[in-house]
Amino acid sequence: MKRIFSLMAVCLLTLGLAACGSSPASSGEPKDYVTILTDARPAEDNEDLVIFHLKDGAYTATGGYAADLTEEDIASQGAMCLQVLGLTEEDVEEAAFSVSMMNVQSYGLAIVKPADGKEAAVTEGLQTFIDGQKAAQENYLADQYAIAKAAKLATVKSGEVVLVMCEEQDTVFSSIKNALA
């Protein structure tokens, strides 16, 4: 009887270790950054704020007023938002991002897969965005300054750089991080 329990314990341990060794990030399957951002943020943000997606040099947009934009509008507004985030197209292999362009709201979400050798440029650009938001709101709107001050910027295990600056930062950041794991 002890032998059977020992054998079962070894089998369970082996299965557990095997399960730990396989993860979605290591499978090489592409991640849908737009869906990850959409699922992570509140429905109100999805209704009000566009998510831009940049991949292979082309922009797409979803959510907010995206249905009202032409392809030219999407490209120009996507490029402008990327620039506001402190990034260039050369820094990015793929990215999904949403930024408020209103000076009365500290808001920015981004999942960025840096281009080869551009990890530092991406992190620095996004940190510059955070610092700019803090400086803009510090003596202007206390609630928006608190949001900017608490912004989260991290590189996750799968290599993407994640920026979260919004009212529900902890919840949104956890959701994005879990989806990228």
PDB file of N, CA and C in Angstrom, residues 50-138:
ATOM      1  N   VAL A  50      -9.951  54.961 -27.961  1.00  0.00           N
ATOM      2  CA  VAL A  50      -9.477  54.089 -29.040  1.00  0.00           C
ATOM      3  C   VAL A  50      -8.222  53.346 -28.609  1.00  0.00           C
ATOM      4  N   ILE A  51      -8.127  52.094 -29.022  1.00  0.00           N
ATOM      5  CA  ILE A  51      -6.892  51.322 -28.907  1.00  0.00           C
ATOM      6  C   ILE A  51      -6.292  51.247 -30.305  1.00  0.00           C
ATOM      7  N   PHE A  52      -5.060  51.725 -30.436  1.00  0.00           N
ATOM      8  CA  PHE A  52      -4.332  51.627 -31.703  1.00  0.00           C
ATOM      9  C   PHE A  52      -3.426  50.408 -31.642  1.00  0.00           C
ATOM     10  N   HIS A  53      -3.260  49.786 -32.789  1.00  0.00           N
ATOM     11  CA  HIS A  53      -2.397  48.614 -32.900  1.00  0.00           C
ATOM     12  C   HIS A  53      -1.421  48.866 -34.041  1.00  0.00           C
ATOM     13  N   LEU A  54      -0.157  48.650 -33.772  1.00  0.00           N
ATOM     14  CA  LEU A  54       0.887  48.809 -34.783  1.00  0.00           C
ATOM     15  C   LEU A  54       1.599  47.486 -34.960  1.00  0.00           C
ATOM     16  N   LYS A  55       1.576  46.986 -36.176  1.00  0.00           N
ATOM     17  CA  LYS A  55       2.285  45.749 -36.504  1.00  0.00           C
ATOM     18  C   LYS A  55       2.674  45.812 -37.975  1.00  0.00           C
ATOM     19  N   ASP A  56       3.903  45.448 -38.237  1.00  0.00           N
ATOM     20  CA  ASP A  56       4.423  45.444 -39.609  1.00  0.00           C
ATOM     21  C   ASP A  56       4.249  46.811 -40.280  1.00  0.00           C
ATOM     22  N   GLY A  57       4.403  47.881 -39.504  1.00  0.00           N
ATOM     23  CA  GLY A  57       4.331  49.231 -40.040  1.00  0.00           C
ATOM     24  C   GLY A  57       2.939  49.734 -40.350  1.00  0.00           C
ATOM     25  N   ALA A  58       1.911  48.955 -40.014  1.00  0.00           N
ATOM     26  CA  ALA A  58       0.529  49.347 -40.305  1.00  0.00           C
ATOM     27  C   ALA A  58      -0.252  49.513 -39.008  1.00  0.00           C
ATOM     28  N   TYR A  59      -1.094  50.543 -38.987  1.00  0.00           N
ATOM     29  CA  TYR A  59      -1.930  50.830 -37.829  1.00  0.00           C
ATOM     30  C   TYR A  59      -3.349  50.344 -38.063  1.00  0.00           C
ATOM     31  N   THR A  60      -3.966  49.836 -37.000  1.00  0.00           N
ATOM     32  CA  THR A  60      -5.395  49.573 -36.975  1.00  0.00           C
ATOM     33  C   THR A  60      -5.919  50.212 -35.687  1.00  0.00           C
ATOM     34  N   ALA A  61      -7.234  50.325 -35.574  1.00  0.00           N
ATOM     35  CA  ALA A  61      -7.825  50.931 -34.385  1.00  0.00           C
ATOM     36  C   ALA A  61      -9.137  50.241 -34.057  1.00  0.00           C
ATOM     37  N   THR A  62      -9.419  50.179 -32.767  1.00  0.00           N
ATOM     38  CA  THR A  62     -10.666  49.589 -32.296  1.00  0.00           C
ATOM     39  C   THR A  62     -11.126  50.330 -31.043  1.00  0.00           C
ATOM     40  N   GLY A  63     -12.414  50.215 -30.758  1.00  0.00           N
ATOM     41  CA  GLY A  63     -12.967  50.849 -29.560  1.00  0.00           C
ATOM     42  C   GLY A  63     -13.159  52.333 -29.746  1.00  0.00           C
ATOM     43  N   GLY A  64     -13.791  52.951 -28.766  1.00  0.00           N
ATOM     44  CA  GLY A  64     -14.000  54.394 -28.810  1.00  0.00           C
ATOM     45  C   GLY A  64     -14.648  54.823 -30.107  1.00  0.00           C
ATOM     46  N   TYR A  65     -14.076  55.828 -30.731  1.00  0.00           N
ATOM     47  CA  TYR A  65     -14.598  56.397 -31.984  1.00  0.00           C
ATOM     48  C   TYR A  65     -13.902  55.822 -33.222  1.00  0.00           C
ATOM     49  N   ALA A  66     -13.246  54.676 -33.080  1.00  0.00           N
ATOM     50  CA  ALA A  66     -12.474  54.098 -34.187  1.00  0.00           C
ATOM     51  C   ALA A  66     -13.300  53.867 -35.444  1.00  0.00           C
ATOM     52  N   ALA A  67     -14.559  53.506 -35.289  1.00  0.00           N
ATOM     53  CA  ALA A  67     -15.409  53.244 -36.457  1.00  0.00           C
ATOM     54  C   ALA A  67     -15.601  54.486 -37.321  1.00  0.00           C
ATOM     55  N   ASP A  68     -15.384  55.661 -36.742  1.00  0.00           N
ATOM     56  CA  ASP A  68     -15.558  56.911 -37.477  1.00  0.00           C
ATOM     57  C   ASP A  68     -14.275  57.369 -38.177  1.00  0.00           C
ATOM     58  N   LEU A  69     -13.193  56.639 -38.013  1.00  0.00           N
ATOM     59  CA  LEU A  69     -11.900  57.049 -38.568  1.00  0.00           C
ATOM     60  C   LEU A  69     -11.633  56.407 -39.921  1.00  0.00           C
ATOM     61  N   THR A  70     -11.022  57.185 -40.807  1.00  0.00           N
ATOM     62  CA  THR A  70     -10.556  56.633 -42.075  1.00  0.00           C
ATOM     63  C   THR A  70      -9.211  55.954 -41.835  1.00  0.00           C
ATOM     64  N   GLU A  71      -8.735  55.208 -42.809  1.00  0.00           N
ATOM     65  CA  GLU A  71      -7.414  54.581 -42.690  1.00  0.00           C
ATOM     66  C   GLU A  71      -6.330  55.638 -42.474  1.00  0.00           C
ATOM     67  N   GLU A  72      -6.465  56.759 -43.163  1.00  0.00           N
ATOM     68  CA  GLU A  72      -5.502  57.852 -43.022  1.00  0.00           C
ATOM     69  C   GLU A  72      -5.543  58.440 -41.606  1.00  0.00           C
ATOM     70  N   ASP A  73      -6.765  58.608 -41.077  1.00  0.00           N
ATOM     71  CA  ASP A  73      -6.916  59.106 -39.705  1.00  0.00           C
ATOM     72  C   ASP A  73      -6.271  58.146 -38.707  1.00  0.00           C
ATOM     73  N   ILE A  74      -6.512  56.861 -38.902  1.00  0.00           N
ATOM     74  CA  ILE A  74      -5.959  55.850 -37.995  1.00  0.00           C
ATOM     75  C   ILE A  74      -4.437  55.909 -38.021  1.00  0.00           C
ATOM     76  N   ALA A  75      -3.862  55.999 -39.208  1.00  0.00           N
ATOM     77  CA  ALA A  75      -2.399  56.058 -39.316  1.00  0.00           C
ATOM     78  C   ALA A  75      -1.838  57.316 -38.670  1.00  0.00           C
ATOM     79  N   SER A  76      -2.471  58.461 -38.924  1.00  0.00           N
ATOM     80  CA  SER A  76      -1.920  59.707 -38.373  1.00  0.00           C
ATOM     81  C   SER A  76      -2.137  59.798 -36.862  1.00  0.00           C
ATOM     82  N   GLN A  77      -3.311  59.431 -36.379  1.00  0.00           N
ATOM     83  CA  GLN A  77      -3.563  59.480 -34.941  1.00  0.00           C
ATOM     84  C   GLN A  77      -2.770  58.413 -34.191  1.00  0.00           C
ATOM     85  N   GLY A  78      -2.623  57.241 -34.797  1.00  0.00           N
ATOM     86  CA  GLY A  78      -1.809  56.199 -34.173  1.00  0.00           C
ATOM     87  C   GLY A  78      -0.366  56.643 -34.036  1.00  0.00           C
ATOM     88  N   ALA A  79       0.173  57.250 -35.094  1.00  0.00           N
ATOM     89  CA  ALA A  79       1.561  57.735 -35.058  1.00  0.00           C
ATOM     90  C   ALA A  79       1.717  58.849 -34.034  1.00  0.00           C
ATOM     91  N   MET A  80       0.718  59.723 -33.932  1.00  0.00           N
ATOM     92  CA  MET A  80       0.777  60.814 -32.966  1.00  0.00           C
ATOM     93  C   MET A  80       0.748  60.265 -31.531  1.00  0.00           C
ATOM     94  N   CYS A  81      -0.111  59.307 -31.267  1.00  0.00           N
ATOM     95  CA  CYS A  81      -0.175  58.705 -29.928  1.00  0.00           C
ATOM     96  C   CYS A  81       1.121  57.961 -29.605  1.00  0.00           C
ATOM     97  N   LEU A  82       1.687  57.280 -30.583  1.00  0.00           N
ATOM     98  CA  LEU A  82       2.961  56.588 -30.361  1.00  0.00           C
ATOM     99  C   LEU A  82       4.034  57.601 -29.985  1.00  0.00           C
ATOM    100  N   GLN A  83       4.042  58.738 -30.672  1.00  0.00           N
ATOM    101  CA  GLN A  83       5.013  59.794 -30.376  1.00  0.00           C
ATOM    102  C   GLN A  83       4.788  60.369 -28.978  1.00  0.00           C
ATOM    103  N   VAL A  84       3.532  60.555 -28.587  1.00  0.00           N
ATOM    104  CA  VAL A  84       3.218  61.044 -27.246  1.00  0.00           C
ATOM    105  C   VAL A  84       3.753  60.076 -26.193  1.00  0.00           C
ATOM    106  N   LEU A  85       3.722  58.790 -26.491  1.00  0.00           N
ATOM    107  CA  LEU A  85       4.250  57.777 -25.579  1.00  0.00           C
ATOM    108  C   LEU A  85       5.780  57.755 -25.553  1.00  0.00           C
ATOM    109  N   GLY A  86       6.404  58.584 -26.380  1.00  0.00           N
ATOM    110  CA  GLY A  86       7.864  58.649 -26.397  1.00  0.00           C
ATOM    111  C   GLY A  86       8.512  57.572 -27.247  1.00  0.00           C
ATOM    112  N   LEU A  87       7.745  57.007 -28.190  1.00  0.00           N
ATOM    113  CA  LEU A  87       8.244  55.904 -29.017  1.00  0.00           C
ATOM    114  C   LEU A  87       8.247  56.276 -30.492  1.00  0.00           C
ATOM    115  N   THR A  88       9.049  55.545 -31.249  1.00  0.00           N
ATOM    116  CA  THR A  88       9.044  55.656 -32.698  1.00  0.00           C
ATOM    117  C   THR A  88       8.684  54.294 -33.278  1.00  0.00           C
ATOM    118  N   GLU A  89       8.274  54.274 -34.527  1.00  0.00           N
ATOM    119  CA  GLU A  89       7.941  53.001 -35.173  1.00  0.00           C
ATOM    120  C   GLU A  89       9.145  52.071 -35.209  1.00  0.00           C
ATOM    121  N   GLU A  90      10.343  52.637 -35.276  1.00  0.00           N
ATOM    122  CA  GLU A  90      11.560  51.823 -35.313  1.00  0.00           C
ATOM    123  C   GLU A  90      11.820  51.126 -33.973  1.00  0.00           C
ATOM    124  N   ASP A  91      11.251  51.644 -32.885  1.00  0.00           N
ATOM    125  CA  ASP A  91      11.424  51.052 -31.561  1.00  0.00           C
ATOM    126  C   ASP A  91      10.557  49.809 -31.365  1.00  0.00           C
ATOM    127  N   VAL A  92       9.538  49.656 -32.212  1.00  0.00           N
ATOM    128  CA  VAL A  92       8.456  48.722 -31.953  1.00  0.00           C
ATOM    129  C   VAL A  92       8.379  47.613 -32.990  1.00  0.00           C
ATOM    130  N   GLU A  93       8.339  46.375 -32.514  1.00  0.00           N
ATOM    131  CA  GLU A  93       8.008  45.267 -33.407  1.00  0.00           C
ATOM    132  C   GLU A  93       6.492  45.158 -33.525  1.00  0.00           C
ATOM    133  N   GLU A  94       5.830  45.285 -32.370  1.00  0.00           N
ATOM    134  CA  GLU A  94       4.359  45.291 -32.319  1.00  0.00           C
ATOM    135  C   GLU A  94       3.950  46.028 -31.056  1.00  0.00           C
ATOM    136  N   ALA A  95       2.808  46.707 -31.133  1.00  0.00           N
ATOM    137  CA  ALA A  95       2.306  47.418 -29.951  1.00  0.00           C
ATOM    138  C   ALA A  95       0.801  47.640 -30.058  1.00  0.00           C
ATOM    139  N   ALA A  96       0.167  47.645 -28.894  1.00  0.00           N
ATOM    140  CA  ALA A  96      -1.220  48.087 -28.769  1.00  0.00           C
ATOM    141  C   ALA A  96      -1.199  49.133 -27.672  1.00  0.00           C
ATOM    142  N   PHE A  97      -1.882  50.255 -27.920  1.00  0.00           N
ATOM    143  CA  PHE A  97      -1.812  51.345 -26.963  1.00  0.00           C
ATOM    144  C   PHE A  97      -3.040  52.236 -27.052  1.00  0.00           C
ATOM    145  N   SER A  98      -3.321  52.899 -25.929  1.00  0.00           N
ATOM    146  CA  SER A  98      -4.425  53.831 -25.829  1.00  0.00           C
ATOM    147  C   SER A  98      -3.962  54.973 -24.941  1.00  0.00           C
ATOM    148  N   VAL A  99      -4.136  56.186 -25.427  1.00  0.00           N
ATOM    149  CA  VAL A  99      -3.659  57.370 -24.712  1.00  0.00           C
ATOM    150  C   VAL A  99      -4.727  58.444 -24.773  1.00  0.00           C
ATOM    151  N   SER A 100      -4.929  59.124 -23.647  1.00  0.00           N
ATOM    152  CA  SER A 100      -5.812  60.289 -23.670  1.00  0.00           C
ATOM    153  C   SER A 100      -4.990  61.484 -24.114  1.00  0.00           C
ATOM    154  N   MET A 101      -5.482  62.185 -25.104  1.00  0.00           N
ATOM    155  CA  MET A 101      -4.790  63.377 -25.593  1.00  0.00           C
ATOM    156  C   MET A 101      -5.306  64.637 -24.905  1.00  0.00           C
ATOM    157  N   MET A 102      -6.210  64.472 -23.948  1.00  0.00           N
ATOM    158  CA  MET A 102      -6.742  65.614 -23.205  1.00  0.00           C
ATOM    159  C   MET A 102      -5.799  65.942 -22.052  1.00  0.00           C
ATOM    160  N   ASN A 103      -5.522  67.202 -21.860  1.00  0.00           N
ATOM    161  CA  ASN A 103      -4.596  67.637 -20.822  1.00  0.00           C
ATOM    162  C   ASN A 103      -5.176  67.493 -19.420  1.00  0.00           C
ATOM    163  N   VAL A 104      -6.431  67.129 -19.309  1.00  0.00           N
ATOM    164  CA  VAL A 104      -7.067  67.007 -18.002  1.00  0.00           C
ATOM    165  C   VAL A 104      -7.208  65.554 -17.552  1.00  0.00           C
ATOM    166  N   GLN A 105      -6.553  64.638 -18.271  1.00  0.00           N
ATOM    167  CA  GLN A 105      -6.658  63.227 -17.917  1.00  0.00           C
ATOM    168  C   GLN A 105      -5.312  62.537 -18.070  1.00  0.00           C
ATOM    169  N   SER A 106      -4.838  61.937 -16.982  1.00  0.00           N
ATOM    170  CA  SER A 106      -3.637  61.101 -17.040  1.00  0.00           C
ATOM    171  C   SER A 106      -4.093  59.695 -17.388  1.00  0.00           C
ATOM    172  N   TYR A 107      -3.877  59.315 -18.635  1.00  0.00           N
ATOM    173  CA  TYR A 107      -4.340  58.005 -19.092  1.00  0.00           C
ATOM    174  C   TYR A 107      -3.419  57.499 -20.185  1.00  0.00           C
ATOM    175  N   GLY A 108      -2.921  56.294 -19.988  1.00  0.00           N
ATOM    176  CA  GLY A 108      -2.136  55.640 -21.017  1.00  0.00           C
ATOM    177  C   GLY A 108      -2.000  54.167 -20.706  1.00  0.00           C
ATOM    178  N   LEU A 109      -2.275  53.344 -21.692  1.00  0.00           N
ATOM    179  CA  LEU A 109      -2.066  51.907 -21.597  1.00  0.00           C
ATOM    180  C   LEU A 109      -1.254  51.492 -22.807  1.00  0.00           C
ATOM    181  N   ALA A 110      -0.312  50.594 -22.605  1.00  0.00           N
ATOM    182  CA  ALA A 110       0.473  50.114 -23.738  1.00  0.00           C
ATOM    183  C   ALA A 110       1.049  48.744 -23.449  1.00  0.00           C
ATOM    184  N   ILE A 111       1.026  47.920 -24.461  1.00  0.00           N
ATOM    185  CA  ILE A 111       1.784  46.674 -24.491  1.00  0.00           C
ATOM    186  C   ILE A 111       2.690  46.809 -25.700  1.00  0.00           C
ATOM    187  N   VAL A 112       3.988  46.790 -25.463  1.00  0.00           N
ATOM    188  CA  VAL A 112       4.950  47.011 -26.537  1.00  0.00           C
ATOM    189  C   VAL A 112       5.936  45.853 -26.594  1.00  0.00           C
ATOM    190  N   LYS A 113       6.014  45.251 -27.761  1.00  0.00           N
ATOM    191  CA  LYS A 113       7.062  44.270 -28.017  1.00  0.00           C
ATOM    192  C   LYS A 113       8.172  45.051 -28.717  1.00  0.00           C
ATOM    193  N   PRO A 114       9.274  45.299 -28.010  1.00  0.00           N
ATOM    194  CA  PRO A 114      10.334  46.116 -28.607  1.00  0.00           C
ATOM    195  C   PRO A 114      10.981  45.437 -29.818  1.00  0.00           C
ATOM    196  N   ALA A 115      11.411  46.240 -30.767  1.00  0.00           N
ATOM    197  CA  ALA A 115      12.213  45.728 -31.879  1.00  0.00           C
ATOM    198  C   ALA A 115      13.552  45.277 -31.306  1.00  0.00           C
ATOM    199  N   ASP A 116      14.268  44.450 -32.051  1.00  0.00           N
ATOM    200  CA  ASP A 116      15.567  43.950 -31.586  1.00  0.00           C
ATOM    201  C   ASP A 116      16.475  45.094 -31.168  1.00  0.00           C
ATOM    202  N   GLY A 117      16.999  44.994 -29.952  1.00  0.00           N
ATOM    203  CA  GLY A 117      17.932  45.987 -29.451  1.00  0.00           C
ATOM    204  C   GLY A 117      17.293  47.290 -28.994  1.00  0.00           C
ATOM    205  N   LYS A 118      15.971  47.372 -28.957  1.00  0.00           N
ATOM    206  CA  LYS A 118      15.282  48.619 -28.614  1.00  0.00           C
ATOM    207  C   LYS A 118      14.590  48.579 -27.248  1.00  0.00           C
ATOM    208  N   GLU A 119      14.892  47.579 -26.433  1.00  0.00           N
ATOM    209  CA  GLU A 119      14.242  47.468 -25.127  1.00  0.00           C
ATOM    210  C   GLU A 119      14.453  48.723 -24.286  1.00  0.00           C
ATOM    211  N   ALA A 120      15.691  49.215 -24.228  1.00  0.00           N
ATOM    212  CA  ALA A 120      15.996  50.409 -23.428  1.00  0.00           C
ATOM    213  C   ALA A 120      15.273  51.634 -23.977  1.00  0.00           C
ATOM    214  N   ALA A 121      15.228  51.779 -25.293  1.00  0.00           N
ATOM    215  CA  ALA A 121      14.548  52.928 -25.903  1.00  0.00           C
ATOM    216  C   ALA A 121      13.054  52.914 -25.572  1.00  0.00           C
ATOM    217  N   VAL A 122      12.449  51.738 -25.589  1.00  0.00           N
ATOM    218  CA  VAL A 122      11.022  51.625 -25.271  1.00  0.00           C
ATOM    219  C   VAL A 122      10.780  51.982 -23.809  1.00  0.00           C
ATOM    220  N   THR A 123      11.562  51.408 -22.923  1.00  0.00           N
ATOM    221  CA  THR A 123      11.398  51.687 -21.495  1.00  0.00           C
ATOM    222  C   THR A 123      11.623  53.167 -21.200  1.00  0.00           C
ATOM    223  N   GLU A 124      12.668  53.737 -21.777  1.00  0.00           N
ATOM    224  CA  GLU A 124      12.956  55.161 -21.558  1.00  0.00           C
ATOM    225  C   GLU A 124      11.843  56.054 -22.117  1.00  0.00           C
ATOM    226  N   GLY A 125      11.345  55.724 -23.297  1.00  0.00           N
ATOM    227  CA  GLY A 125      10.269  56.516 -23.895  1.00  0.00           C
ATOM    228  C   GLY A 125       9.021  56.503 -23.033  1.00  0.00           C
ATOM    229  N   LEU A 126       8.626  55.325 -22.563  1.00  0.00           N
ATOM    230  CA  LEU A 126       7.432  55.228 -21.740  1.00  0.00           C
ATOM    231  C   LEU A 126       7.630  55.905 -20.378  1.00  0.00           C
ATOM    232  N   GLN A 127       8.844  55.813 -19.828  1.00  0.00           N
ATOM    233  CA  GLN A 127       9.122  56.505 -18.567  1.00  0.00           C
ATOM    234  C   GLN A 127       9.062  58.023 -18.765  1.00  0.00           C
ATOM    235  N   THR A 128       9.521  58.499 -19.908  1.00  0.00           N
ATOM    236  CA  THR A 128       9.427  59.928 -20.215  1.00  0.00           C
ATOM    237  C   THR A 128       7.967  60.365 -20.293  1.00  0.00           C
ATOM    238  N   PHE A 129       7.114  59.522 -20.871  1.00  0.00           N
ATOM    239  CA  PHE A 129       5.671  59.808 -20.911  1.00  0.00           C
ATOM    240  C   PHE A 129       5.115  59.931 -19.491  1.00  0.00           C
ATOM    241  N   ILE A 130       5.454  58.984 -18.632  1.00  0.00           N
ATOM    242  CA  ILE A 130       4.989  59.013 -17.239  1.00  0.00           C
ATOM    243  C   ILE A 130       5.461  60.291 -16.554  1.00  0.00           C
ATOM    244  N   ASP A 131       6.742  60.589 -16.690  1.00  0.00           N
ATOM    245  CA  ASP A 131       7.300  61.785 -16.058  1.00  0.00           C
ATOM    246  C   ASP A 131       6.614  63.056 -16.567  1.00  0.00           C
ATOM    247  N   GLY A 132       6.321  63.105 -17.849  1.00  0.00           N
ATOM    248  CA  GLY A 132       5.628  64.256 -18.425  1.00  0.00           C
ATOM    249  C   GLY A 132       4.218  64.408 -17.876  1.00  0.00           C
ATOM    250  N   GLN A 133       3.527  63.296 -17.705  1.00  0.00           N
ATOM    251  CA  GLN A 133       2.182  63.343 -17.136  1.00  0.00           C
ATOM    252  C   GLN A 133       2.213  63.818 -15.685  1.00  0.00           C
ATOM    253  N   LYS A 134       3.193  63.340 -14.934  1.00  0.00           N
ATOM    254  CA  LYS A 134       3.326  63.785 -13.539  1.00  0.00           C
ATOM    255  C   LYS A 134       3.596  65.294 -13.489  1.00  0.00           C
ATOM    256  N   ALA A 135       4.506  65.758 -14.313  1.00  0.00           N
ATOM    257  CA  ALA A 135       4.848  67.190 -14.322  1.00  0.00           C
ATOM    258  C   ALA A 135       3.660  68.040 -14.750  1.00  0.00           C
ATOM    259  N   ALA A 136       2.894  67.562 -15.720  1.00  0.00           N
ATOM    260  CA  ALA A 136       1.749  68.327 -16.221  1.00  0.00           C
ATOM    261  C   ALA A 136       0.640  68.443 -15.177  1.00  0.00           C
ATOM    262  N   GLN A 137       0.501  67.440 -14.323  1.00  0.00           N
ATOM    263  CA  GLN A 137      -0.619  67.412 -13.385  1.00  0.00           C
ATOM    264  C   GLN A 137      -0.255  67.804 -11.960  1.00  0.00           C
ATOM    265  N   GLU A 138       1.026  67.870 -11.642  1.00  0.00           N
ATOM    266  CA  GLU A 138       1.458  68.059 -10.257  1.00  0.00           C
ATOM    267  C   GLU A 138       0.797  69.257  -9.568  1.00  0.00           C
TER     268      GLU A 138
END
